[in-house]
Structures are given as structure tokens and as C-alpha cells.
Coordinates of C-alpha atoms in Angstrom, one line a residue:
Chain H
X1 CA 77.4 169.8 134.5
X2 CA 76.9 173.5 134.9
X3 CA 77.4 175.6 131.7
X4 CA 77.7 179.4 131.8
X5 CA 77.4 181.5 128.7
X6 CA 78.4 185.1 128.8
X7 CA 77.5 187.8 126.2
X8 CA 78.8 189.9 124.6
X9 CA 82.5 188.9 124.3
X10 CA 83.5 192.5 123.4
X11 CA 81.7 195.7 124.2
X12 CA 82.6 199.3 123.4
X13 CA 80.7 202.2 124.8
X14 CA 81.2 206.0 125.2
X15 CA 81.9 207.5 128.5
X16 CA 78.7 208.2 130.3
X17 CA 76.8 205.5 128.4
X18 CA 75.3 202.4 130.1
X19 CA 76.7 198.9 129.5
X20 CA 75.1 195.6 130.1
X21 CA 76.8 192.2 130.3
X22 CA 74.7 189.1 130.6
X23 CA 75.3 185.5 131.6
X24 CA 72.9 182.5 131.4
X25 CA 73.4 179.3 133.3
X26 CA 72.0 175.8 133.1
X27 CA 71.9 174.3 136.6
X28 CA 68.7 175.2 138.4
X29 CA 70.5 174.4 141.7
X30 CA 73.0 177.3 141.2
X31 CA 72.9 179.4 144.3
X32 CA 75.9 181.8 144.3
X33 CA 76.7 184.3 141.6
X34 CA 79.7 186.4 141.2
X35 CA 81.2 189.1 139.0
X36 CA 84.9 189.5 138.8
X37 CA 86.8 192.3 137.1
X38 CA 90.2 191.9 135.5
X39 CA 92.1 195.1 134.5
X40 CA 94.6 194.8 131.7
X41 CA 97.7 192.8 132.8
X42 CA 96.3 192.3 136.3
X43 CA 94.6 189.5 138.2
X44 CA 90.9 189.0 138.9
X45 CA 89.2 190.9 141.7
X46 CA 85.8 190.3 143.1
X47 CA 83.3 193.0 142.0
X48 CA 80.2 191.7 143.6
X49 CA 78.5 188.5 144.7
X50 CA 74.8 187.7 144.8
X51 CA 73.0 185.0 146.6
X52 CA 70.0 183.2 145.2
X53 CA 67.8 184.8 147.8
X54 CA 68.5 188.3 146.6
X55 CA 67.7 189.5 143.1
X56 CA 69.3 192.9 143.0
X57 CA 72.5 194.1 144.3
X58 CA 74.0 197.5 143.8
X59 CA 77.5 198.8 144.0
X60 CA 79.2 202.0 143.0
X61 CA 78.0 202.8 139.5
X62 CA 76.7 199.3 138.8
X63 CA 73.8 197.0 139.4
X64 CA 73.6 193.2 139.4
X65 CA 70.3 191.6 138.5
X66 CA 69.5 187.9 138.9
X67 CA 66.5 186.4 137.2
X68 CA 66.2 182.9 138.6
X69 CA 63.3 182.0 136.4
X70 CA 65.2 182.6 133.2
X71 CA 68.6 181.6 134.8
X72 CA 70.1 184.9 133.8
X73 CA 72.5 187.1 135.6
X74 CA 73.4 190.6 134.4
X75 CA 75.8 193.4 135.2
X76 CA 74.6 196.9 134.4
X77 CA 77.0 199.8 134.5
X78 CA 74.8 202.9 134.6
X79 CA 77.4 205.5 133.5
X80 CA 80.6 204.0 132.3
X81 CA 83.9 205.8 132.6
X82 CA 87.3 204.9 131.2
X83 CA 88.4 203.3 134.5
X84 CA 85.7 200.7 133.9
X85 CA 87.6 199.4 130.9
X86 CA 88.5 195.8 131.8
X87 CA 87.5 192.2 131.3
X88 CA 84.5 191.1 133.3
X89 CA 83.7 187.5 134.2
X90 CA 80.6 186.1 135.7
X91 CA 80.9 182.9 137.8
X92 CA 78.4 180.5 139.3
X93 CA 78.4 177.9 142.0
X94 CA 75.9 175.8 143.9
X95 CA 75.6 175.5 147.7
X96 CA 78.0 172.7 148.1
X97 CA 80.4 173.0 145.2
X98 CA 84.0 173.7 145.7
X99 CA 84.2 174.5 142.0
X100 CA 83.2 177.8 140.6
X101 CA 82.2 177.9 136.9
X102 CA 83.3 181.0 135.0
X103 CA 81.9 182.5 131.9
X104 CA 84.3 183.3 129.0
X105 CA 84.5 186.9 129.8
X106 CA 83.5 190.3 128.3
X107 CA 86.1 192.8 127.3
X108 CA 84.6 196.2 128.0
X109 CA 86.2 199.3 126.4
X110 CA 85.0 202.7 127.5
X111 CA 85.9 205.4 125.0
X112 CA 86.5 208.9 126.4
Chain Y
X1 CA 94.2 191.5 153.3
X2 CA 94.1 188.3 151.3
X3 CA 97.5 187.5 149.7
X4 CA 98.1 184.9 147.0
X5 CA 101.6 184.9 145.5
X6 CA 102.6 183.0 142.4
X7 CA 106.0 182.3 141.0
X8 CA 107.5 182.6 138.6
X9 CA 105.7 185.5 136.9
X10 CA 106.9 184.5 133.5
X11 CA 108.4 181.2 132.3
X12 CA 109.7 179.9 129.0
X13 CA 110.0 176.1 128.7
X14 CA 110.9 173.7 126.0
X15 CA 108.6 170.9 124.7
X16 CA 109.1 167.8 126.8
X17 CA 110.6 169.6 129.8
X18 CA 109.2 169.7 133.3
X19 CA 107.6 172.8 134.6
X20 CA 106.5 173.6 138.2
X21 CA 104.4 176.6 139.0
X22 CA 104.2 177.6 142.6
X23 CA 101.5 179.3 144.7
X24 CA 101.6 180.5 148.3
X25 CA 98.7 181.9 150.2
X26 CA 98.7 183.6 153.6
X27 CA 94.9 183.6 154.0
X28 CA 94.8 180.3 155.9
X29 CA 92.1 179.2 153.4
X30 CA 91.4 175.6 153.0
X31 CA 90.7 175.6 149.3
X32 CA 93.1 176.4 146.5
X33 CA 92.7 176.3 142.8
X34 CA 94.7 176.3 139.6
X35 CA 93.1 177.9 136.5
X36 CA 94.3 178.6 133.0
X37 CA 93.1 181.5 131.0
X38 CA 93.0 181.5 127.3
X39 CA 91.4 183.8 124.8
X40 CA 88.0 182.6 123.9
X41 CA 87.8 180.2 126.9
X42 CA 87.8 182.4 129.9
X43 CA 89.1 180.6 133.0
X44 CA 89.1 176.8 133.1
X45 CA 89.8 174.8 136.3
X46 CA 92.7 172.4 136.2
X47 CA 93.1 171.1 139.7
X48 CA 91.9 172.1 143.2
X49 CA 92.5 171.2 146.8
X50 CA 90.4 171.0 149.9
X51 CA 93.4 171.2 152.2
X52 CA 96.9 169.9 152.8
X53 CA 97.5 166.6 151.3
X54 CA 94.4 166.7 149.0
X55 CA 94.3 167.3 145.3
X56 CA 91.2 166.9 143.0
X57 CA 90.8 167.0 139.2
X58 CA 89.1 170.0 137.7
X59 CA 87.6 170.3 134.3
X60 CA 90.9 170.0 132.2
X61 CA 93.4 168.0 134.3
X62 CA 95.1 166.1 131.5
X63 CA 98.8 166.8 131.3
X64 CA 98.9 168.4 134.7
X65 CA 99.6 167.2 138.3
X66 CA 99.1 169.1 141.5
X67 CA 100.6 169.0 144.9
X68 CA 99.4 170.5 148.2
X69 CA 102.1 169.8 150.7
X70 CA 100.8 172.3 153.2
X71 CA 97.9 174.7 153.9
X72 CA 99.9 177.5 152.3
X73 CA 101.4 176.0 149.2
X74 CA 99.8 174.5 146.1
X75 CA 101.9 173.6 143.0
X76 CA 101.0 172.8 139.5
X77 CA 103.3 170.4 137.7
X78 CA 103.7 169.8 134.0
X79 CA 105.8 166.7 133.7
X80 CA 106.1 166.9 129.9
X81 CA 105.3 170.4 128.7
X82 CA 103.7 170.8 125.3
X83 CA 103.1 174.0 123.2
X84 CA 99.3 173.6 123.8
X85 CA 100.0 174.4 127.5
X86 CA 101.2 177.8 126.6
X87 CA 98.8 180.0 128.6
X88 CA 98.4 182.3 131.6
X89 CA 97.9 180.3 134.8
X90 CA 96.1 181.7 137.9
X91 CA 96.2 180.3 141.4
X92 CA 93.4 181.2 143.8
X93 CA 92.5 180.5 147.3
X94 CA 88.9 180.3 148.6
X95 CA 87.2 181.0 151.9
X96 CA 84.3 178.7 151.6
X97 CA 83.3 177.0 154.8
X98 CA 79.8 175.9 154.0
X99 CA 76.6 177.9 154.2
X100 CA 77.9 181.0 152.4
X101 CA 79.4 182.0 149.1
X102 CA 83.1 181.4 148.4
X103 CA 85.1 184.4 147.3
X104 CA 88.2 183.5 145.3
X105 CA 91.4 185.5 145.9
X106 CA 93.6 185.3 142.8
X107 CA 97.3 185.6 142.4
X108 CA 98.9 187.8 139.8
X109 CA 99.3 185.0 137.3
X110 CA 102.1 183.1 135.6
X111 CA 102.6 183.5 131.8
X112 CA 104.0 180.2 130.5
X113 CA 105.3 179.8 127.0
X114 CA 106.2 176.3 125.8
X115 CA 108.4 176.4 122.7

């Protein structure tokens, strides 16, 4: 079955610096890709989702890149601020799966 | 806005006791899920459901049962709780209807401690 590996497990950056979180997956049929954010003591909230037909998706202050050849998904924060401190989880599913497979998470700490 | 409500928020149980975690969603989503979250493991799927009356095993179903009596409600049942089931449990509902990505809407979690 699908396996998702997420790196790094912990990441500390200074305010204004960039931060990159990467996930690799194994199933070539994977089609939908997600990033969820979990603030301390809170639940998970969808940050962004990417379809296999798109490779770049941008939000406010971050970019999601999908490299289908290398089966790699990355979340790039361009200028981190303390409010970005949270756990981030990637998730992957195929076109017919009810199950979404999560990475183990990255705890991002943005220092002021 | 999507709403998934879990109860209780915190629970302390004794080894061998029965525990029921409840989840209610007002999204009218067909799919519901139970995950547990542990340090070093991320989220792992325990059980899920396609709709009222259905339950399916996820990746780590041993020691857990699930019940979906209605579209809105999905329960996770630990018949004989063990300390290894100490964890944070998240319920989620999903809006997948085929042909598009499913976004999961999570509840606030239940912190279960089994002594």
C-alpha cells in the first residue's frame, strides 16, 4: 500500500526565513495531495490541496510543489512568521480511495 | 461551515473498561473517519464509514470497533481498553463524491488516557 515519508520531523527557522517541508510517496497512482496545518492544541485544518494535473499551487506566503516523476511533494514557506508555528502534515490519496494516507508530520517553530 | 463535534474532550479510563468516543457532523457528508495521533506516528486510520450502517477497517483496527447508526453520528468503541490505546483521537468527515479530491474536516480531538 501507499507509504508517505515526511521530512524533517522538526524544523526551526528565524522569522523572515524560508522553510521547506518535503514528502515522498510510493504509489504512482496517487492523484490528490494535501497539506494540513495543526496549531498547538488544536485540530487539523486544510491548508492546500493539489491535483495531479497541477504542479504548483500558491497560497498566502507559501507554495506547494508537486514533482510526479520523483513522487515528491513540498511545502515552501517563503517568509515564515511566528504565526506559522504549527505541525504540518502532508496527505495523499488516489482517485478512488476513501482512505487518505498521512505523513508523520513536521513540527515547525518560527523564532521571532 | 463544516462542523464536526467530538465528545468527550478528555477521558480517563481504566484498563479493561469499555470506552465510547462519539462524533457528530452537520456537514451531511457520507464519509466519516476515526484516526489516532501519536508522537512519531502522525495520524493513523482506525475505522471509516461510507454512510449510515457501514463501517470499514482502516490500517490499525485491532482493539477497536466502530458504529455508524446515522449519517450524522460515528462512534469508536474500545471494548477492553488497554494502556497502549492512550492517545489523541480525531474524527473527521469527508466530502468525496468521486471525481474530485476529498477534503477532510476534523473535530477537535479526544484525549484518552487508559490507566
